[in-house]
Short mmCIF file of C-alpha atoms and ligand atoms in Angstrom, two decimals:
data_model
loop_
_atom_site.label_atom_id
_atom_site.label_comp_id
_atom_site.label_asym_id
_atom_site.label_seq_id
_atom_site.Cartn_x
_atom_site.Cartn_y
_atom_site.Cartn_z
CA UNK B 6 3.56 -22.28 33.76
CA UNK B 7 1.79 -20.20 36.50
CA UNK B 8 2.30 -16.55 36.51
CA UNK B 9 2.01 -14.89 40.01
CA UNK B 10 1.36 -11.11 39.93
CA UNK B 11 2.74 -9.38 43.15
CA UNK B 12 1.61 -5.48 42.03
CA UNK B 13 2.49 -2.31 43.90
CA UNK B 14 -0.16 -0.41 45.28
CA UNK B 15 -1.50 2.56 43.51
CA UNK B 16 0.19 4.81 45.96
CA UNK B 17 3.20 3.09 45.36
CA UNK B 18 3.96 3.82 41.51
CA UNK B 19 6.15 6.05 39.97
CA UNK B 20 5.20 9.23 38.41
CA UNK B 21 4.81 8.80 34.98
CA UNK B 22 6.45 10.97 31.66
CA UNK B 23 4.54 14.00 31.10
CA UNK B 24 6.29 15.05 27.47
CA UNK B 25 5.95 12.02 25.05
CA UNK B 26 8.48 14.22 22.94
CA UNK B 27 11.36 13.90 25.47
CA UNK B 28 11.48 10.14 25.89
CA UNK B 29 14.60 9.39 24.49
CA UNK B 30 15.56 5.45 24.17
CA UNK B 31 15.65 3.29 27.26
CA UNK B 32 16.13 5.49 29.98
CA UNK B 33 12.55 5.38 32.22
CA UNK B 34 10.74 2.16 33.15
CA UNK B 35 7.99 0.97 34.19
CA UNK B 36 6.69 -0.32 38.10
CA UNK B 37 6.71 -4.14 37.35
CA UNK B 38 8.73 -6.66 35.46
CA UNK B 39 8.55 -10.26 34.80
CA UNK B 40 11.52 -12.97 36.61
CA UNK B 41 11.30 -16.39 36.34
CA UNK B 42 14.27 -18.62 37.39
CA UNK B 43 15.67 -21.86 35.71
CA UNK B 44 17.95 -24.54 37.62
CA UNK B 45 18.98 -27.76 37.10
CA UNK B 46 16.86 -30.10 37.71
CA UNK B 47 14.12 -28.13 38.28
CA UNK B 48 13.57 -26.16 35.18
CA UNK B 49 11.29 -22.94 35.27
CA UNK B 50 10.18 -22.17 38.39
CA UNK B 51 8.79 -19.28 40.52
CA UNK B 52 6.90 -16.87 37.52
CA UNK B 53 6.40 -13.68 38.68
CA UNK B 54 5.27 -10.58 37.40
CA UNK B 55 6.86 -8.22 40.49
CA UNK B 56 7.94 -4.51 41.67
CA UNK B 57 10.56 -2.84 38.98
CA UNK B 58 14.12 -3.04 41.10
CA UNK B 59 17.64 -4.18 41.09
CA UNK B 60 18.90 -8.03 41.54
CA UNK B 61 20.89 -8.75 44.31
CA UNK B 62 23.71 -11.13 42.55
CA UNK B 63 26.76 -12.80 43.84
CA UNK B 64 29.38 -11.28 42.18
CA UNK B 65 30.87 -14.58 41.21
CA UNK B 66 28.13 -14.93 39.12
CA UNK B 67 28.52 -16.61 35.68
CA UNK B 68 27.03 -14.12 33.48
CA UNK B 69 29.67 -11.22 34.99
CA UNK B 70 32.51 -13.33 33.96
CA UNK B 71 32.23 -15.03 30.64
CA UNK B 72 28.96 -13.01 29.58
CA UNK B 73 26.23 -16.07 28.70
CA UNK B 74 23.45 -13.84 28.53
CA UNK B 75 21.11 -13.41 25.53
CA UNK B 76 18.08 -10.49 25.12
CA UNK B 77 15.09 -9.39 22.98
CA UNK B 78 13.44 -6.30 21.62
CA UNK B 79 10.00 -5.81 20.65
CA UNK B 80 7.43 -3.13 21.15
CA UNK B 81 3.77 -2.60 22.39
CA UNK B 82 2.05 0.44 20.48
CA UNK B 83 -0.81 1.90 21.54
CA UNK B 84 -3.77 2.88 18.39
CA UNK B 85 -6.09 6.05 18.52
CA UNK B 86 -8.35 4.29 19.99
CA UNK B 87 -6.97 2.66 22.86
CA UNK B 88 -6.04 -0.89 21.75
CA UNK B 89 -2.72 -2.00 23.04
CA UNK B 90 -0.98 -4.44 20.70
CA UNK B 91 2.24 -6.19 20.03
CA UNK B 92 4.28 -6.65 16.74
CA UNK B 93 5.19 -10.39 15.68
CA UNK B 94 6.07 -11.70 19.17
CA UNK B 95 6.09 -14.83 18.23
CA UNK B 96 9.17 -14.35 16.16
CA UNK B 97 10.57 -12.90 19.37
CA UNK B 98 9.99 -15.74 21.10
CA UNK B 99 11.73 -18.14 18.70
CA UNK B 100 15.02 -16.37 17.92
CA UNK B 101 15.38 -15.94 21.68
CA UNK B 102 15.27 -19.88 22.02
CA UNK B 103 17.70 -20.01 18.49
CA UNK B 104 20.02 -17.94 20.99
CA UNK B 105 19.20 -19.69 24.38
CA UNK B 106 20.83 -22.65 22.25
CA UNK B 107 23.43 -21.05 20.53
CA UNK B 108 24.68 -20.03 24.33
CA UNK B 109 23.81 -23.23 25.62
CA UNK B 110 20.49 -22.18 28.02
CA UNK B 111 17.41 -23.26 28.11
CA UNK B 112 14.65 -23.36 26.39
CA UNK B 113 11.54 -21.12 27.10
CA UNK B 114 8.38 -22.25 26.32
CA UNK B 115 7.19 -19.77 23.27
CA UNK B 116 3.67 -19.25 24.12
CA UNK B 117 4.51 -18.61 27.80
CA UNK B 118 7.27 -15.62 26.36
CA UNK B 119 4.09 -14.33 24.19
CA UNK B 120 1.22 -14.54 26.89
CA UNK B 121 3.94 -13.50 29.99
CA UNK B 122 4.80 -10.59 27.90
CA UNK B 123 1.04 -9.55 27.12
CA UNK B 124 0.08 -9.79 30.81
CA UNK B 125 3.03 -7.37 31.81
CA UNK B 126 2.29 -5.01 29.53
CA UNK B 127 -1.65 -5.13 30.06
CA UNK B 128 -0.49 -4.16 33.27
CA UNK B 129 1.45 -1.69 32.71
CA UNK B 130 -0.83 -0.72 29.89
CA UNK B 131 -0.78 3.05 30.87
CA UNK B 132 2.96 3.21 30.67
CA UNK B 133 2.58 2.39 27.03
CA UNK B 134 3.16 6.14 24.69
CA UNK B 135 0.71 7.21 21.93
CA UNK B 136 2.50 10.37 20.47
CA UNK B 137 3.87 9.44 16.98
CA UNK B 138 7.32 7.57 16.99
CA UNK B 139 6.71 6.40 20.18
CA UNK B 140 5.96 2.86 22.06
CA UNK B 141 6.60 0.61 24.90
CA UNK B 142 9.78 -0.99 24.07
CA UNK B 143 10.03 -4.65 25.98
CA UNK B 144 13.41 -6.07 26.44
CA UNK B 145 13.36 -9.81 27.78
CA UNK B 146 16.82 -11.37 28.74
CA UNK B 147 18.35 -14.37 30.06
CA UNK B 148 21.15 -14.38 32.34
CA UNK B 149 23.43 -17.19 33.98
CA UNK B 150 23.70 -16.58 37.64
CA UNK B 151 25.46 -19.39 39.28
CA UNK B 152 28.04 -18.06 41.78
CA UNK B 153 31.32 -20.42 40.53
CA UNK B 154 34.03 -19.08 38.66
CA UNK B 155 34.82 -22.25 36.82
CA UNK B 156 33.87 -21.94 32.72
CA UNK B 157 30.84 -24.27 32.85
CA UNK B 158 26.76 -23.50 31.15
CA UNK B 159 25.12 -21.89 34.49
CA UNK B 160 23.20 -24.37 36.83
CA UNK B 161 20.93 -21.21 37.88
CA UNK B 162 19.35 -18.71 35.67
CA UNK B 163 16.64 -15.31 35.16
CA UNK B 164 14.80 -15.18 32.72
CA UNK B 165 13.24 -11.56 33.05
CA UNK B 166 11.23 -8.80 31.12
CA UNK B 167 11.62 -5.09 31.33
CA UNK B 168 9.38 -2.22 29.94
CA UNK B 169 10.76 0.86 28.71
CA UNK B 170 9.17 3.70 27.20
CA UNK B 171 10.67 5.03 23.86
CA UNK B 172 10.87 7.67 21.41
CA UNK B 173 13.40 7.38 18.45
CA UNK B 174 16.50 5.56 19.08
CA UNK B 175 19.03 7.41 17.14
CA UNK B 176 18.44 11.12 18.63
CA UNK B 177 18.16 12.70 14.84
CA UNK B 178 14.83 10.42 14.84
CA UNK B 179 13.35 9.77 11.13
CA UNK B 180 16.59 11.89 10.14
CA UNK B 181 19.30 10.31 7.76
CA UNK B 182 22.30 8.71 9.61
CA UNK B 183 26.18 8.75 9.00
CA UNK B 184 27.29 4.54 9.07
CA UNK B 185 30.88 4.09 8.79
CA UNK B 186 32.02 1.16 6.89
CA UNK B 187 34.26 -0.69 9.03
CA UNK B 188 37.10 -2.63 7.53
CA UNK B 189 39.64 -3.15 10.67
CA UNK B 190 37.51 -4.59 13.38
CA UNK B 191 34.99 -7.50 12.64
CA UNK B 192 32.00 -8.55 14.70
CA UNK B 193 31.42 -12.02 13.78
CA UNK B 194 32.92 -14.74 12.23
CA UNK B 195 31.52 -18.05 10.51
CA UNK B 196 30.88 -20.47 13.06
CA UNK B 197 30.64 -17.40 15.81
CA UNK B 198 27.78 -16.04 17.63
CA UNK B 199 26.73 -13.60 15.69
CA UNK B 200 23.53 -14.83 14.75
CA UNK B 201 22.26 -15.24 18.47
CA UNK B 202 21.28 -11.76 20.31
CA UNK B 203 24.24 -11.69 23.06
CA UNK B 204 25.43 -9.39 24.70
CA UNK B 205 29.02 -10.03 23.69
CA UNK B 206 28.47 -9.51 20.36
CA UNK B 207 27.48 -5.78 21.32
CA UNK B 208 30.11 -5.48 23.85
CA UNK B 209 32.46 -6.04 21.16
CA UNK B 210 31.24 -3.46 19.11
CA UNK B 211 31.57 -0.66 20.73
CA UNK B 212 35.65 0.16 20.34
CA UNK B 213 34.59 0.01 16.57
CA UNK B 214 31.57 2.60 17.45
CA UNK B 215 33.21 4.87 19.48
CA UNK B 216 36.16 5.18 16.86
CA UNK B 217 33.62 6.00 14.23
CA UNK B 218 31.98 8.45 16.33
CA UNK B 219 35.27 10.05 16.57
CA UNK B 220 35.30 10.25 12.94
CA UNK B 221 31.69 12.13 12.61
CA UNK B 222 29.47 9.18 11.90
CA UNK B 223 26.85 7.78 13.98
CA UNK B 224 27.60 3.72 13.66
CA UNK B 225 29.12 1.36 12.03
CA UNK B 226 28.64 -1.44 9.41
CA UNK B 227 29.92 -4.77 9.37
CA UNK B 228 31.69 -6.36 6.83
CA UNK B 229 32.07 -10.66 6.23
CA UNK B 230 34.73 -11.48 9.46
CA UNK B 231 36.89 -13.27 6.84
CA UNK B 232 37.63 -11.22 3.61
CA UNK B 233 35.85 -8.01 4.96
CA UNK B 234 34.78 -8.22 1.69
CA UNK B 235 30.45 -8.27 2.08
CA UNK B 236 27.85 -6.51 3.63
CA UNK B 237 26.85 -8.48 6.95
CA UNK B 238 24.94 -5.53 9.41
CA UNK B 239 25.01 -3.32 11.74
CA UNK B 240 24.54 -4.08 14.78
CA UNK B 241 21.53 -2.46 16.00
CA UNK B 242 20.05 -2.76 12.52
CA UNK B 243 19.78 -4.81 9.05
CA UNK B 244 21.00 -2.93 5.99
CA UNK B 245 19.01 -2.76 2.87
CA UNK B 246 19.96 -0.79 -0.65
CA UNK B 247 17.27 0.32 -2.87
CA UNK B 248 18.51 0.38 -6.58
CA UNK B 249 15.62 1.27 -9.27
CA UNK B 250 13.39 -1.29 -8.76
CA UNK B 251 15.03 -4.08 -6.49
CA UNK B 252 16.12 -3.78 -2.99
CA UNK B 253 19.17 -5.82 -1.61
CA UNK B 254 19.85 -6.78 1.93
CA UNK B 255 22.61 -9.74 3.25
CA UNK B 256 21.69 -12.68 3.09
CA UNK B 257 21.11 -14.94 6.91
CA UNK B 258 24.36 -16.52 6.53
CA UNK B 259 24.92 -17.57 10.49
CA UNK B 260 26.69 -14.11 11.40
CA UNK B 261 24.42 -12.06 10.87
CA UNK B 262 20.96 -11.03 13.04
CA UNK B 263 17.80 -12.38 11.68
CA UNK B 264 15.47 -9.25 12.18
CA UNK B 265 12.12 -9.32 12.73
CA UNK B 266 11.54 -5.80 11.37
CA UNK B 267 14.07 -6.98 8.45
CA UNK B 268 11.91 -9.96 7.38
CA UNK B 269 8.52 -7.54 7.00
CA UNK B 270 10.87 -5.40 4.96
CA UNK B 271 11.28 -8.17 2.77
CA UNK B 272 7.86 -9.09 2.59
CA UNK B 273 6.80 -5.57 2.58
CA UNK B 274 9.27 -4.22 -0.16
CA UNK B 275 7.77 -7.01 -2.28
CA UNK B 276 4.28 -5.92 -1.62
CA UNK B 277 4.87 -2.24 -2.88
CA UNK B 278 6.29 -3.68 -6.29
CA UNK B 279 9.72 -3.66 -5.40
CA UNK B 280 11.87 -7.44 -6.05
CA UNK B 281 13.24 -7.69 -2.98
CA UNK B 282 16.66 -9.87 -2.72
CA UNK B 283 18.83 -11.26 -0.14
CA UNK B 284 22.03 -11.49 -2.07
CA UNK B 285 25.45 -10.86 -1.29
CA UNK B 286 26.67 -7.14 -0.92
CA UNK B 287 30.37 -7.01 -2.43
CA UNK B 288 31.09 -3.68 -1.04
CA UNK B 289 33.50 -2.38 -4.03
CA UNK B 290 30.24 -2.78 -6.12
CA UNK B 291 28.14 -1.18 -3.45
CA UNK B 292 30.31 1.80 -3.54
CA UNK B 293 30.53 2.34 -7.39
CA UNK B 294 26.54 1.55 -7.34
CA UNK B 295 26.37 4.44 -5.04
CA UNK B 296 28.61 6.54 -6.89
CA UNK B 297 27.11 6.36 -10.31
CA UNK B 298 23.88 6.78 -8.78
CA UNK B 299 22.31 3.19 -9.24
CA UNK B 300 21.96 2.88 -5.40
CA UNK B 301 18.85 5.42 -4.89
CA UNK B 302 18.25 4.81 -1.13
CA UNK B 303 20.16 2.84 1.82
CA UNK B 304 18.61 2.60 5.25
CA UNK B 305 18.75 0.61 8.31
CA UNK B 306 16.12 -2.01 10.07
CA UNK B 307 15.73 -2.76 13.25
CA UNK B 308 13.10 -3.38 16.22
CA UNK B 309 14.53 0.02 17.97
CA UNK B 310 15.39 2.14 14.95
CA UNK B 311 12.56 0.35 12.87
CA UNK B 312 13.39 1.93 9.81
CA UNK B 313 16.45 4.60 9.33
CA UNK B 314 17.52 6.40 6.38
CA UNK B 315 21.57 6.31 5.87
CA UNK B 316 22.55 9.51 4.03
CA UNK B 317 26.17 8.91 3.93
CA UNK B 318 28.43 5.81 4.04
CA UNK B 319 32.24 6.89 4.80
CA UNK B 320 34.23 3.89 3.14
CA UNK B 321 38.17 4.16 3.22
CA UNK B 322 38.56 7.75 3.81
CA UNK B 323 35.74 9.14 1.59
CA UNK B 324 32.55 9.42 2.60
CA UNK B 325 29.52 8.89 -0.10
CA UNK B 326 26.28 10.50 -0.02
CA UNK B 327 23.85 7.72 -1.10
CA UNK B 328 20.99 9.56 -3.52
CA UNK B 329 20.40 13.19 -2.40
CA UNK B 330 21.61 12.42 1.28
CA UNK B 331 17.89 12.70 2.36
CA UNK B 332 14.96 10.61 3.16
CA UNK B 333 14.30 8.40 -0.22
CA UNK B 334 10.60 7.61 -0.80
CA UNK B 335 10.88 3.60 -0.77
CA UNK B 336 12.58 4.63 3.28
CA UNK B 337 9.93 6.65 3.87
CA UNK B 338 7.21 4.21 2.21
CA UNK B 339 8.22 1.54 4.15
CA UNK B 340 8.25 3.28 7.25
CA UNK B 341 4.77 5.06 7.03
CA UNK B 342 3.34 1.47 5.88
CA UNK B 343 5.17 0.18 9.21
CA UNK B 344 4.72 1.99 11.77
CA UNK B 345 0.83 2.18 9.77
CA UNK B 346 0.47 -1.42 10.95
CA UNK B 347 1.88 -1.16 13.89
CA UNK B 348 0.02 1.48 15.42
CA UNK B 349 -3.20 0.04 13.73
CA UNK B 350 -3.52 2.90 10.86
CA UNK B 351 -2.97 0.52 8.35
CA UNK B 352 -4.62 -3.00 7.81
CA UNK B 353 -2.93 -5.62 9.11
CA UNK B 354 -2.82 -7.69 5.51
CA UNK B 355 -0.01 -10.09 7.16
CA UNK B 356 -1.27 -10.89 10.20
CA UNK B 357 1.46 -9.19 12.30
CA UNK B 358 -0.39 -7.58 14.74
CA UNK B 359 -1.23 -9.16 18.05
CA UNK B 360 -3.48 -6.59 20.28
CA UNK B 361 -3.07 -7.35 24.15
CA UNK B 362 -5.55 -5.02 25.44
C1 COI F 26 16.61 -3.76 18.69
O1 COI F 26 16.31 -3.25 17.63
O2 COI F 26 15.77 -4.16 19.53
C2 COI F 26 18.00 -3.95 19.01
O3 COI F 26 18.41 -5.01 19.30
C3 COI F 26 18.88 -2.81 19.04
C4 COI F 26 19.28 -2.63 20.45
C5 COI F 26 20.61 -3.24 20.72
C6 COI F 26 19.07 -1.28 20.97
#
């Protein structure tokens, strides 16, 4: 597919951040972004990598009636010594297809996601952080824009890329969180969508969130939609529990998200001598585990939180502290070892790391 590049002059560009400390999570961007449109017929047409700036959209438009809209996250880092690179794209690239399917869109070539992606952000390569915690977070999305009200798949749709950069996403950074275990409300349900990255799965989160923020704790976790019985996730991350020398995360059982930054903890927590197991997480057993102390360590995984610590898990009424309520080793192991390969500290023994630039 060919990929025009309409750039703004110099003169033309936004200021930039001046305190990589006070970046926050998805609240600047960059000058340029990446549309491409879909339709019927057609297929992909019209690649551009163009001025940042709103969408004029009909406001009968599919996507702001019955939501068929998927997204990704994934992150440029910049190393010491000026090499821009991304983490696992490619991965990316096919679970957004696994959700362009699940939501009945269409599929994007993978290598044009990956290479698209890599151009953007080579041009934008100065937007991209270097201060510890930070990066260039990229957030691709899909979004059905045909102007009909009817319940139909869209004939017309935008693909597009935006560039934000990020510090931590929970504002207590590398600090443990609070995760309420949520036994009312359920986000997914066998045979649901809650394996695709949509935004209706998030949307339907957040009367669960904002009730557990209520309650003191920072988010929620998941249980099965059916007995709310087992551990599926939550939301913006994969959970994982570190006993003494095994650590336990759900199993990919169709309602849960297959994380990127959850399948190199796997890979990684076997590495450092750990057996690492995707099992089922009854959640009686969890708590006693915690309780008596066999559950050292519980923290979250995610492309935007990459690795948090979970101090406390408040389960009917009580809340546990899991270990000493602070930052266990294994956490902070597998975050230093990372974020090590990420930013091009560490070698790259899997092969993760793509540099752009
Ligand atoms: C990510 O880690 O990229 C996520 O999807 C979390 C996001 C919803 C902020």
């Amino acid at each position: 597919m060919e990929l025009k590049v309409l750039s703004l002059p110099e003169d033309k560009r936004k200021d930039k951040f001046t305190d990589e400390s006070k970046l926050g999570f998805g609240k600047i961007f960059t000058d340029h972004m990446l549309l491409v449109e879909w339709k019927t017929g057609k297929g992909w047409v019209d690649a551009r990598i163009q001025p940042y700036g709103p969408f004029v959209l009909d406001p009968s438009c599919l996507v702001f009636h019955y939501a068929q809209e998927i997204f990704e996250g994934l992150k440029a880092y910049k190393w010491s010594d000026g090499t821009i690179a991304l983490f696992r794209p490619e991965m990316n690239a096919r679970r957004f297809n696994l959700s362009a399917e699940r939501l009945c869109m269409p599929q994007l070539p993978e290598e044009f996601f990956v290479d698209s992606i890599a151009e953007l952000v080579r041009l934008e390569k100065d937007w991209v952080p270097g201060a510890e915690g930070t990066s260039l977070y990229i957030r691709p999305a899909m979004i059905a824009v045909e102007p009909v009200l009817g319940v139909k798949t869209s004939d017309h749709y935008y693909y597009y890329v935006i560039l934000s950069p990020v510090g931590a996403y929970y504002a207590s950074g590398f600090n443990p969180v609070k995760i309420l275990v949520e036994d009312r409300y359920v986000r997914s349900v066998p045979g649901g969508t809650g394996e695709a990255k949509t935004g209706g799965n998030y949307a339907s989160s957040l009367k669960a969130g904002l009730e557990a923020k209520k309650k003191g704790f920072d988010q929620v976790l998941w249980l099965d939609g059916v007995q709310r019985r087992y551990v599926d996730e939550v939301g913006a991350m994969n959970m994982f529990f570190a006993y003494e020398d095994r650590v336990v995360t759900a199993p990919l059982n169709g309602s849960i998200l297959s994380g990127v930054t959850r399948d190199s903890v796997l890979k990684l927590a076997d590495h450092l001598g750990f057996k690492a197991e995707e099992c089922k997480i009854e959640i009686n057993q969890l708590v006693a585990d915690i309780k008596a102390g066999k559950v050292k360590e519980a923290f979250g995984s995610g492309t935007a939180a990459v690795i948090s610590p979970v101090g406390v898990l408040g389960y009917k009424g009580e809340s546990i502290t899991v270990g000493d309520g602070g930052v266990g080793n294994l956490t902070r192991k597998l975050y230093d070892t990372l974020t090590g390969i990420q930013t091009g500290k560490l070698p790259d023994t899997f092969g993760w790391v793509r540099k752009i630039a």
